[in-house]
Coordinates of C-alpha atoms in Angstrom, one line a residue:
Chain A
M279 CA 45.2 14.0 10.1
K280 CA 41.4 14.2 9.7
R281 CA 40.0 14.3 6.2
R282 CA 36.6 16.0 5.6
P283 CA 34.3 13.3 4.4
T284 CA 33.4 15.2 1.2
F285 CA 31.7 12.3 -0.5
L286 CA 29.5 11.5 2.4
I287 CA 28.4 15.1 2.9
T288 CA 27.5 15.4 -0.7
V289 CA 25.4 12.3 -0.5
L290 CA 23.7 13.7 2.6
C291 CA 22.9 16.9 0.8
F292 CA 21.4 15.0 -2.2
G293 CA 19.5 12.7 0.2
F294 CA 17.9 15.5 2.0
A295 CA 17.0 17.2 -1.3
F296 CA 15.4 14.0 -2.3
F297 CA 13.4 13.9 1.0
Y298 CA 12.2 17.4 0.9
I299 CA 11.9 18.7 -2.7
P300 CA 8.7 16.7 -3.4
I301 CA 7.1 18.1 -0.2
L302 CA 8.3 21.7 -1.0
S303 CA 7.1 21.5 -4.5
M304 CA 3.6 20.4 -3.3
I305 CA 3.6 23.3 -0.8
V306 CA 4.5 25.8 -3.6
Y307 CA 1.8 24.5 -5.9
S308 CA -0.8 24.7 -3.2
F309 CA -0.6 28.5 -3.8
N310 CA -1.1 28.1 -7.5
A311 CA -3.9 30.1 -9.0
S312 CA -4.3 27.7 -12.0
R313 CA -6.9 24.9 -11.9
L314 CA -4.3 22.7 -13.6
A315 CA -2.4 21.4 -10.6
T316 CA 1.0 21.2 -12.2
V317 CA 1.1 24.4 -14.4
W318 CA 2.0 27.6 -12.6
G319 CA -0.6 30.4 -13.0
G320 CA 0.2 33.0 -10.4
F321 CA -0.1 33.2 -6.6
S322 CA -3.4 32.6 -4.9
T323 CA -4.8 31.3 -1.6
K324 CA -8.2 30.4 -3.1
W325 CA -7.7 26.7 -2.6
Y326 CA -7.3 27.2 1.1
V327 CA -10.5 29.2 1.2
S328 CA -12.5 26.6 -0.7
L329 CA -10.9 23.9 1.4
L330 CA -11.8 25.4 4.7
S331 CA -15.4 26.0 3.6
N332 CA -15.8 22.4 2.4
Q333 CA -18.1 20.7 4.9
N334 CA -17.1 17.2 3.8
V335 CA -13.4 17.9 4.5
I336 CA -14.2 19.3 8.0
E337 CA -16.5 16.3 8.8
A338 CA -13.8 13.8 7.7
L339 CA -11.2 15.6 9.7
L340 CA -13.3 15.5 12.8
L341 CA -14.1 11.8 12.4
S342 CA -10.4 11.1 11.9
L343 CA -9.4 13.0 15.0
K344 CA -12.1 11.3 17.0
I345 CA -10.9 7.8 15.9
A346 CA -7.2 8.7 16.4
L347 CA -7.8 10.1 19.9
V348 CA -9.8 7.1 21.1
S349 CA -7.7 4.4 19.4
A350 CA -4.4 6.0 20.4
T351 CA -5.4 6.2 24.0
V352 CA -6.7 2.6 24.3
A353 CA -3.7 1.4 22.2
T354 CA -1.3 3.1 24.6
I355 CA -2.9 1.5 27.7
L356 CA -2.9 -2.0 26.2
G357 CA 0.5 -1.6 24.5
T358 CA 2.1 -0.3 27.7
M359 CA 0.7 -3.2 29.6
A360 CA 2.1 -5.6 27.1
G361 CA 5.5 -3.9 27.0
I362 CA 5.8 -3.9 30.8
A363 CA 4.7 -7.6 30.9
L364 CA 7.2 -8.7 28.3
A365 CA 10.1 -6.8 29.8
R366 CA 9.4 -7.8 33.5
F367 CA 7.9 -11.2 33.4
S368 CA 10.5 -13.5 31.8
R369 CA 8.3 -16.5 32.2
F370 CA 4.5 -17.0 32.0
R371 CA 2.3 -19.5 30.3
G372 CA 1.9 -18.6 26.6
R373 CA 4.8 -16.1 26.5
I374 CA 6.0 -17.4 23.2
L375 CA 2.6 -17.0 21.5
F376 CA 2.2 -13.6 23.2
S377 CA 5.6 -12.2 21.9
G378 CA 4.7 -13.6 18.5
L379 CA 1.4 -11.8 18.6
V380 CA 3.1 -8.6 19.5
I381 CA 5.4 -8.7 16.5
A382 CA 3.0 -10.2 13.8
P383 CA 0.9 -7.1 13.2
L384 CA 4.2 -5.1 12.6
V385 CA 5.2 -7.3 9.6
M386 CA 1.7 -8.3 8.4
P387 CA 0.9 -6.5 5.1
E388 CA -1.8 -4.0 5.8
V389 CA -4.1 -5.5 3.0
I390 CA -4.2 -8.8 4.9
T391 CA -4.8 -7.1 8.3
G392 CA -7.6 -5.1 6.6
I393 CA -9.3 -8.1 4.9
S394 CA -9.0 -10.3 7.9
S395 CA -10.6 -7.6 10.2
L396 CA -13.4 -7.1 7.7
I397 CA -14.2 -10.8 7.4
F398 CA -14.0 -11.1 11.2
F399 CA -16.5 -8.2 11.6
I400 CA -18.9 -9.6 9.0
L401 CA -18.8 -13.1 10.7
L402 CA -19.2 -11.5 14.1
A403 CA -22.3 -9.7 12.9
D404 CA -23.6 -13.1 11.7
W405 CA -22.9 -14.8 15.0
V406 CA -23.7 -12.2 17.7
G407 CA -25.5 -9.5 15.8
W408 CA -22.8 -6.9 16.3
P409 CA -21.6 -4.8 14.6
G410 CA -24.8 -4.0 12.7
S411 CA -23.1 -1.5 10.5
R412 CA -19.4 -0.7 10.1
G413 CA -18.0 2.7 10.9
F414 CA -16.5 4.5 13.9
A415 CA -16.5 1.5 16.2
T416 CA -15.0 -1.1 13.7
I417 CA -12.4 1.4 12.4
T418 CA -11.4 2.2 16.0
L419 CA -11.1 -1.5 17.0
A420 CA -8.9 -2.2 14.0
H421 CA -6.7 0.8 14.6
I422 CA -6.2 -0.1 18.3
T423 CA -5.1 -3.6 17.3
F424 CA -2.4 -2.7 14.9
S425 CA -1.2 0.5 16.6
M426 CA -0.9 -1.0 20.1
V427 CA 2.1 -3.2 19.1
F428 CA 4.0 -0.1 18.1
V429 CA 3.5 1.2 21.6
T430 CA 4.6 -2.1 23.0
T431 CA 7.8 -2.0 21.0
I432 CA 8.7 1.4 22.3
V433 CA 7.8 0.7 25.9
Q434 CA 9.5 -2.6 26.0
A435 CA 12.8 -1.1 24.7
R436 CA 12.6 1.7 27.3
M437 CA 11.8 -0.8 30.1
Q438 CA 14.9 -2.9 29.2
Q439 CA 17.1 0.2 29.7
S440 CA 15.5 1.3 32.9
D441 CA 17.1 0.4 36.3
R442 CA 15.2 -2.4 38.1
A443 CA 17.1 -1.6 41.3
I444 CA 14.7 1.3 42.1
E445 CA 11.7 -0.9 41.7
E446 CA 13.3 -3.6 43.9
A447 CA 14.2 -1.0 46.5
A448 CA 10.6 0.2 46.6
M449 CA 9.4 -3.4 47.1
D450 CA 11.9 -3.9 49.9
L451 CA 10.6 -0.8 51.6
G452 CA 7.1 -2.3 51.6
S453 CA 5.4 -1.0 48.5
R454 CA 2.9 -3.3 46.9
P455 CA 3.6 -4.3 43.3
W456 CA 0.7 -2.2 42.1
Q457 CA 2.0 0.9 43.9
V458 CA 5.5 0.3 42.5
L459 CA 4.0 0.2 39.0
F460 CA 2.1 3.5 39.4
D461 CA 4.6 5.4 41.6
I462 CA 7.9 4.3 40.0
T463 CA 7.7 2.3 36.7
L464 CA 5.1 4.5 34.9
P465 CA 6.7 7.8 35.8
V466 CA 10.1 6.5 34.7
I467 CA 8.9 5.3 31.3
S468 CA 6.5 8.2 30.8
P469 CA 8.5 9.7 27.9
A470 CA 8.3 6.4 26.1
I471 CA 4.5 6.2 26.8
L472 CA 4.1 9.7 25.4
S473 CA 6.0 8.9 22.2
G474 CA 4.0 5.7 21.9
W475 CA 0.8 7.6 22.1
L476 CA 2.0 10.1 19.5
L477 CA 3.0 7.3 17.2
A478 CA -0.3 5.5 17.6
F479 CA -2.2 8.8 17.1
T480 CA -0.3 9.5 13.8
I481 CA -0.6 5.9 12.6
S482 CA -4.4 6.1 13.1
L483 CA -4.7 9.5 11.6
D484 CA -2.8 8.4 8.5
D485 CA -4.1 5.0 7.8
V486 CA -5.9 4.3 4.5
V487 CA -5.7 0.5 3.8
I488 CA -7.1 -0.9 7.0
T489 CA -9.6 1.9 7.3
Q490 CA -10.8 1.3 3.8
F491 CA -11.7 -2.3 4.7
T492 CA -13.3 -1.7 8.1
T493 CA -15.3 1.4 7.2
G494 CA -18.9 1.4 6.2
P495 CA -21.3 3.8 4.4
G496 CA -21.2 7.3 5.7
S497 CA -18.0 7.0 7.6
T498 CA -15.3 8.8 5.6
T499 CA -12.1 9.6 7.4
L500 CA -9.8 12.3 6.0
P501 CA -7.3 9.8 4.5
L502 CA -10.2 8.0 2.8
L503 CA -11.4 11.3 1.4
I504 CA -7.9 12.1 0.1
W505 CA -7.5 8.5 -1.2
S506 CA -10.7 8.7 -3.3
K507 CA -9.7 12.0 -4.8
V508 CA -6.0 11.3 -5.5
K509 CA -6.9 8.1 -7.3
L510 CA -8.3 10.4 -10.0
G511 CA -5.1 12.5 -10.1
V512 CA -3.5 15.6 -8.8
T513 CA -5.7 18.5 -7.7
P514 CA -4.9 21.9 -6.2
D515 CA -7.2 21.6 -3.2
I516 CA -5.5 18.4 -2.2
N517 CA -2.2 20.2 -2.4
A518 CA -3.6 22.8 0.0
L519 CA -4.9 20.1 2.3
A520 CA -1.5 18.3 2.2
T521 CA 0.4 21.5 3.0
L522 CA -1.8 22.2 6.0
M523 CA -1.3 18.6 7.3
V524 CA 2.4 18.5 6.7
L525 CA 3.0 21.9 8.4
F526 CA 0.7 20.9 11.3
V527 CA 2.4 17.5 11.9
G528 CA 5.8 19.0 11.3
A529 CA 5.2 21.7 13.9
G530 CA 3.8 19.2 16.3
V531 CA 6.8 16.8 16.0
L532 CA 9.2 19.7 16.4
V533 CA 7.5 21.0 19.5
A534 CA 7.3 17.5 21.0
G535 CA 10.9 16.9 20.2
I536 CA 12.0 20.2 21.8
I537 CA 9.9 19.5 24.9
M538 CA 11.3 16.0 25.3
N539 CA 14.8 17.2 24.7
R540 CA 14.4 19.8 27.4
A541 CA 12.8 17.4 29.9
D542 CA 15.7 15.0 29.2
R543 CA 18.2 17.7 29.9
R544 CA 16.5 18.8 33.1
R545 CA 16.4 15.2 34.3
L546 CA 20.1 14.8 33.6
A547 CA 20.8 18.1 35.4
D548 CA 18.7 17.0 38.4
E549 CA 20.5 13.7 38.6
R550 CA 23.9 15.4 38.5
L551 CA 22.8 17.8 41.2
A552 CA 21.5 14.9 43.3
Y553 CA 24.8 13.1 43.0
R554 CA 26.8 16.2 43.9
T555 CA 24.7 17.0 47.0
N556 CA 24.9 13.4 48.2
G557 CA 28.5 12.8 47.4
Chain B
M207 CA -12.4 -15.2 49.8
S208 CA -12.2 -12.4 52.3
S209 CA -11.4 -8.9 50.9
R210 CA -8.0 -9.2 52.6
G211 CA -7.3 -12.5 50.9
L212 CA -8.5 -11.0 47.6
S213 CA -6.1 -8.1 48.0
R214 CA -3.2 -10.4 48.8
W215 CA -4.1 -12.5 45.8
F216 CA -4.1 -9.4 43.7
D217 CA -0.7 -8.3 45.0
R218 CA 0.9 -11.7 44.4
K219 CA -0.7 -12.8 41.2
G220 CA -3.7 -10.8 40.1
W221 CA -1.9 -7.6 38.9
A222 CA 0.5 -9.6 36.8
A223 CA -2.4 -11.6 35.3
L224 CA -4.2 -8.4 34.5
L225 CA -1.1 -6.9 33.0
V226 CA -0.5 -9.9 30.7
G227 CA -4.1 -10.9 30.3
A228 CA -5.7 -7.7 28.9
P229 CA -3.4 -7.1 25.9
Y230 CA -3.1 -10.9 25.4
L231 CA -6.9 -11.4 25.2
W232 CA -7.2 -8.3 22.9
L233 CA -4.7 -9.6 20.4
V234 CA -6.1 -13.1 20.4
V235 CA -9.6 -11.8 19.7
F236 CA -8.9 -9.0 17.3
F237 CA -5.7 -10.3 15.6
L238 CA -5.2 -14.1 15.9
L239 CA -8.9 -15.0 15.5
P240 CA -9.4 -13.0 12.3
F241 CA -6.1 -14.4 11.0
L242 CA -7.2 -18.0 11.7
I243 CA -10.5 -17.2 9.9
V244 CA -8.5 -16.1 6.8
I245 CA -6.6 -19.4 6.8
A246 CA -9.9 -21.3 7.1
M247 CA -11.3 -19.1 4.3
S248 CA -8.4 -20.0 2.0
V249 CA -9.6 -23.6 1.8
A250 CA -13.3 -22.7 1.6
T251 CA -15.4 -22.9 -1.6
K252 CA -16.7 -19.8 -3.4
T253 CA -20.5 -19.6 -3.6
P254 CA -22.8 -17.0 -5.1
T255 CA -24.5 -16.4 -1.7
A256 CA -23.8 -13.7 0.8
P257 CA -21.4 -14.0 2.5
P258 CA -19.8 -15.6 -0.7
Y259 CA -18.3 -18.8 0.6
S260 CA -19.1 -22.1 2.2
I261 CA -16.8 -23.8 4.6
G262 CA -16.7 -27.5 5.4
G263 CA -20.4 -27.8 4.3
E264 CA -20.2 -30.7 2.0
H265 CA -17.5 -33.0 0.7
P266 CA -14.7 -32.1 0.0
W267 CA -14.4 -30.2 3.3
I268 CA -11.2 -28.7 2.3
N269 CA -11.0 -27.1 -1.1
L270 CA -7.4 -26.6 -2.3
G271 CA -8.6 -25.2 -5.6
S272 CA -7.7 -21.6 -4.7
F273 CA -4.1 -22.6 -3.8
G274 CA -4.0 -24.6 -7.0
R275 CA -4.8 -21.4 -8.9
V276 CA -2.2 -19.4 -7.0
L277 CA 0.5 -21.9 -8.0
T278 CA -0.6 -22.4 -11.7
D279 CA -2.3 -19.2 -13.0
S280 CA 0.3 -17.0 -14.6
L281 CA -1.6 -13.9 -13.4
Y282 CA -0.8 -14.7 -9.8
L283 CA 2.7 -15.9 -10.5
R284 CA 3.5 -12.7 -12.4
A285 CA 2.1 -10.6 -9.6
F286 CA 4.3 -12.4 -7.1
L287 CA 7.3 -11.9 -9.3
T288 CA 6.5 -8.2 -9.8
S289 CA 6.1 -7.7 -6.1
V290 CA 9.3 -9.5 -5.1
F291 CA 11.3 -7.8 -7.9
N292 CA 10.0 -4.3 -7.0
A293 CA 10.6 -4.8 -3.3
L294 CA 14.0 -6.2 -3.9
V295 CA 15.1 -3.4 -6.2
A296 CA 13.7 -0.8 -3.8
A297 CA 15.6 -2.4 -0.9
I298 CA 18.9 -2.5 -2.8
L299 CA 18.5 1.2 -3.9
C300 CA 17.6 2.2 -0.4
L301 CA 20.8 0.5 0.7
L302 CA 22.9 2.3 -1.9
V303 CA 21.5 5.7 -1.0
G304 CA 20.9 5.0 2.7
Y305 CA 24.3 3.6 3.6
P306 CA 26.4 6.7 2.7
M307 CA 23.8 8.9 4.3
A308 CA 23.9 6.9 7.6
L309 CA 27.7 6.9 7.5
G310 CA 27.6 10.6 6.8
L311 CA 25.4 11.1 9.8
T312 CA 28.0 9.5 12.1
R313 CA 30.7 11.9 10.8
V314 CA 29.0 15.2 11.3
S315 CA 29.2 17.2 14.6
K316 CA 26.9 16.2 17.4
S317 CA 24.6 19.3 17.2
W318 CA 24.2 18.8 13.4
R319 CA 23.6 15.1 13.9
N320 CA 20.6 15.7 16.1
I321 CA 19.1 18.1 13.6
L322 CA 19.7 15.8 10.6
L323 CA 18.3 12.8 12.4
M324 CA 15.2 14.8 13.2
L325 CA 15.0 15.6 9.5
V326 CA 15.2 11.9 8.6
I327 CA 12.4 11.0 11.0
L328 CA 10.2 14.0 10.2
P329 CA 8.8 12.8 6.8
F330 CA 8.0 9.5 8.5
W331 CA 5.6 11.3 10.8
T332 CA 3.8 13.1 8.0
S333 CA 1.2 11.3 6.0
F334 CA 2.4 8.3 4.0
L335 CA -0.4 8.9 1.5
L336 CA 0.6 12.5 1.0
R337 CA 4.2 11.6 0.5
V338 CA 3.1 9.3 -2.4
Y339 CA 0.9 12.0 -3.6
A340 CA 3.7 14.5 -3.7
W341 CA 5.5 12.3 -6.2
M342 CA 2.4 12.1 -8.4
G343 CA 2.7 15.9 -8.7
L344 CA 6.3 15.6 -9.7
M345 CA 6.0 12.8 -12.2
G346 CA 3.1 14.0 -14.2
K347 CA 3.7 14.9 -17.9
S348 CA 3.3 18.7 -17.4
S349 CA 5.2 19.1 -14.1
W350 CA 8.3 21.2 -13.8
F351 CA 10.3 18.1 -12.6
N352 CA 9.3 16.0 -15.6
G353 CA 10.1 19.1 -17.8
L354 CA 13.5 19.3 -16.3
L355 CA 14.2 15.6 -16.9
T356 CA 12.9 15.8 -20.4
D357 CA 15.1 18.8 -21.2
T358 CA 18.2 17.1 -19.8
W359 CA 17.4 13.9 -21.7
N360 CA 16.9 15.8 -25.0
L361 CA 20.2 17.7 -24.4
L362 CA 22.2 14.5 -23.9
V363 CA 20.9 12.2 -26.5
P364 CA 20.8 12.4 -30.4
I365 CA 17.9 14.3 -31.8
D366 CA 16.0 11.2 -33.0
W367 CA 15.6 10.0 -29.4
A368 CA 14.1 13.3 -28.2
V369 CA 10.9 12.9 -26.2
K370 CA 8.1 15.3 -25.4
S371 CA 8.0 14.1 -21.8
V372 CA 9.5 11.3 -19.7
P373 CA 7.0 8.5 -19.2
M374 CA 7.1 8.0 -15.4
M375 CA 3.6 7.8 -14.1
N376 CA 2.0 4.3 -14.1
T377 CA 5.2 2.4 -14.5
N378 CA 7.1 -0.1 -12.4
F379 CA 9.9 2.5 -12.2
A380 CA 7.5 5.0 -10.5
V381 CA 6.5 2.3 -8.0
V382 CA 10.2 1.6 -7.1
L383 CA 11.1 5.3 -6.9
V384 CA 8.2 6.1 -4.6
M385 CA 9.0 3.0 -2.5
V386 CA 12.6 4.2 -2.1
Y387 CA 11.3 7.6 -1.2
T388 CA 8.8 6.4 1.5
Y389 CA 10.9 3.6 3.0
L390 CA 14.4 5.2 3.0
P391 CA 14.1 6.2 6.7
F392 CA 13.6 2.5 7.5
M393 CA 17.0 1.8 6.0
I394 CA 18.9 4.8 7.4
L395 CA 17.8 4.5 11.0
P396 CA 19.0 0.9 11.7
L397 CA 22.1 1.4 9.6
Y398 CA 22.9 4.6 11.6
A399 CA 22.3 2.7 14.9
S400 CA 24.7 0.0 13.9
L401 CA 27.3 2.3 12.4
E402 CA 27.2 4.7 15.4
R403 CA 28.2 1.9 17.7
L404 CA 31.4 1.1 15.9
D405 CA 34.6 1.9 17.6
P406 CA 36.5 4.7 15.7
T407 CA 39.8 3.5 17.1
L408 CA 39.5 0.4 14.9
D409 CA 39.5 2.7 11.8
E410 CA 42.5 4.5 13.1
A411 CA 44.3 1.3 13.8
A412 CA 43.7 0.1 10.3
M413 CA 44.9 3.4 8.9
D414 CA 48.0 3.3 11.1
L415 CA 48.8 -0.2 9.8
G416 CA 48.8 1.3 6.2
S417 CA 45.2 0.6 4.9
R418 CA 43.8 3.1 2.4
P419 CA 40.4 4.6 3.3
S420 CA 38.7 2.4 0.8
Q421 CA 40.3 -0.7 2.3
V422 CA 39.3 0.5 5.8
F423 CA 35.8 0.7 4.7
R424 CA 35.8 -2.7 3.0
D425 CA 37.7 -4.6 5.7
V426 CA 36.6 -2.8 8.9
T427 CA 33.4 -0.8 8.6
L428 CA 31.4 -2.8 6.1
P429 CA 31.7 -6.3 7.8
Q430 CA 30.7 -4.8 11.2
S431 CA 27.6 -3.2 9.8
I432 CA 26.1 -6.3 8.1
P433 CA 23.5 -6.9 10.8
G434 CA 22.3 -3.3 10.2
I435 CA 22.2 -3.8 6.5
I436 CA 20.1 -7.0 6.8
A437 CA 17.8 -5.4 9.3
G438 CA 17.3 -2.3 7.2
G439 CA 16.9 -4.3 4.0
M440 CA 14.1 -6.5 5.6
L441 CA 12.4 -3.4 7.0
V442 CA 12.1 -2.1 3.4
F443 CA 11.5 -5.4 1.7
I444 CA 8.7 -6.7 3.9
P445 CA 6.3 -3.8 3.7
A446 CA 7.2 -3.0 0.1
A447 CA 6.3 -6.5 -1.1
G448 CA 2.8 -6.3 0.3
E449 CA 2.3 -2.6 -0.7
L450 CA -1.1 -1.5 -1.9
V451 CA -1.2 2.3 -1.9
I452 CA 1.9 3.0 -4.0
P453 CA 1.1 0.6 -6.9
T454 CA -2.5 1.7 -7.0
L455 CA -1.6 5.4 -7.3
V456 CA 1.5 5.4 -9.5
G457 CA 1.8 1.8 -10.7
N458 CA 0.9 0.1 -14.0
A459 CA -2.5 -1.5 -13.7
S460 CA -1.6 -4.2 -16.2
Q461 CA 1.3 -5.3 -14.0
P462 CA -0.4 -5.5 -10.6
M463 CA 1.5 -6.3 -7.4
I464 CA 0.2 -8.9 -5.0
G465 CA -1.5 -6.5 -2.6
R466 CA -3.6 -5.1 -5.4
L467 CA -4.6 -8.6 -6.5
I468 CA -5.7 -9.5 -3.0
S469 CA -7.8 -6.4 -2.7
D470 CA -9.3 -6.8 -6.2
E471 CA -10.2 -10.5 -5.7
F472 CA -11.9 -9.6 -2.4
S473 CA -13.8 -6.4 -3.3
Q474 CA -14.4 -6.7 -7.0
A475 CA -14.4 -10.4 -7.9
R476 CA -15.9 -11.1 -4.5
D477 CA -13.9 -14.4 -4.4
W478 CA -13.0 -14.4 -0.7
P479 CA -11.4 -17.9 -0.7
M480 CA -9.1 -16.8 -3.6
A481 CA -8.2 -13.5 -1.8
A482 CA -7.5 -15.5 1.4
A483 CA -5.4 -18.1 -0.5
I484 CA -3.2 -15.3 -2.1
A485 CA -2.9 -13.7 1.3
V486 CA -1.7 -16.9 2.9
A487 CA 0.8 -17.5 0.1
L488 CA 2.1 -14.0 0.5
L489 CA 2.6 -14.6 4.3
V490 CA 4.4 -17.9 3.6
L491 CA 6.7 -15.9 1.3
M492 CA 7.3 -13.3 4.1
V493 CA 8.1 -15.9 6.7
V494 CA 11.7 -16.4 5.5
P495 CA 12.7 -12.7 5.4
T496 CA 11.0 -12.1 8.7
M497 CA 13.0 -14.9 10.3
I498 CA 16.2 -13.6 8.8
Y499 CA 15.3 -10.1 10.1
S500 CA 14.6 -11.2 13.7
H501 CA 17.7 -13.3 13.7
Y502 CA 19.9 -10.4 12.7
Q503 CA 17.9 -8.0 14.9
A504 CA 18.7 -10.1 17.9
R505 CA 22.3 -10.2 16.9
A506 CA 22.5 -6.5 16.3
E507 CA 21.1 -5.9 19.8
G508 CA 23.4 -8.6 21.3
T509 CA 26.6 -6.8 20.1
K510 CA 25.6 -3.7 22.1

């Protein structure tokens, strides 16, 4: 006797409607011919045309991508190191402080992270004369700091699931720790590293609050540009920009998900094949 | 040290030191140090110079005036109350919506489950700012959504109560609604993780022993998912209480939340010690929920 959970299915439907109706509405209104962003005035793609010919938007997008690329890469390297260290070394001096430092940026309100970074950069400029002006470098440093801990969380979780026996076997067969790390540990956790990088990239690409505090004159990222416009209200060209971003990120996540899923399945199939040929 | 000795040292200790040291040093310099500066700033004195503070210069070295104002000025107290209230209501609403959704996710077929989980996570990857913005489009006076709500309201209530449009933008209601919208995945995912692990034979056993479905839920499912509920609740409450973007875009400027005050004190009033003092007070307020969270998080992982 298995009852269909009608109530739960209904809530699920309403829940997903709640998730997606605002986004769909925004997409529909990006094709609105009317200048009034919320009143329908016929179909048009003119906001896309004006958007793509807007030099400020293109420049802001390029700056955002540059910052996201650099900060995600450095954050992934540092975050992976921290994740491996926390999962493999159960004891070292200062471990308690270290594990606290890895969690604190996750729960710290962004306003506080932003203000403390800004004060730090201002005082640093006072003490050592750098950074002379805030912009690409200061934003990137701040982004690395608060996105690396997300990578750490993902890598640490993956490390705790992975089988230590393979690493130990390699050690017994004479590999040096450094070789074990590069030949075994890193390939095994590579999906986690990839998701960590993607997460760090999107976090950086999306950030407003911390960027707002660590930026300087002339360095406008895409979220800052959007932020300054949406504070004044809803406009059709932001609808168009939002649509492009949502579709782009959505497609990216879908493709990444499918690739990872397939890689996972291939690995499982390989493992099964290996067991069968050996047994 | 010979190069061979060096390489042996690197194998035995050096690589580990590098692995721990590089991220450790980074976080100490770029996170801990700025944070300690903020704490020092909170007991500094405001001055009309640039940068606008003096620290430990003359007697009294420690100025608790900013903290005194946080505790006595009704502006700050009200902002703290508004923040805690909004975050608490958002967390409770997320629980009420997210719990049945998470439970529903455990009851659908495996192939559907993967697709639906993907759909829960997908908005999380798209821009936070744009998700808030999407609601600005819906809540405005002339939007189709507001029109729909207005018509429904006017249909249901006596004619004297009829309204031209539902006032949603720039209210606390809007803040809570958008918080629920943006933070709901944070509630669903840990809840799903804890519900998915439950043993379905327990449900069946309770059914066989004569429990009604509502009793099974109350006596079997709910108690076992409490770690997930607490974890999800804290994941919503903690960022919601310090939120800056949502109240700035859809909130009521005369009822600021604490994040907005910190930002205004810093950028507009240029009272850095005051901004730092409010920040420290907010963090103290966050310590308790964070500790509860990590306690239950550890327990949720321990029951695996």
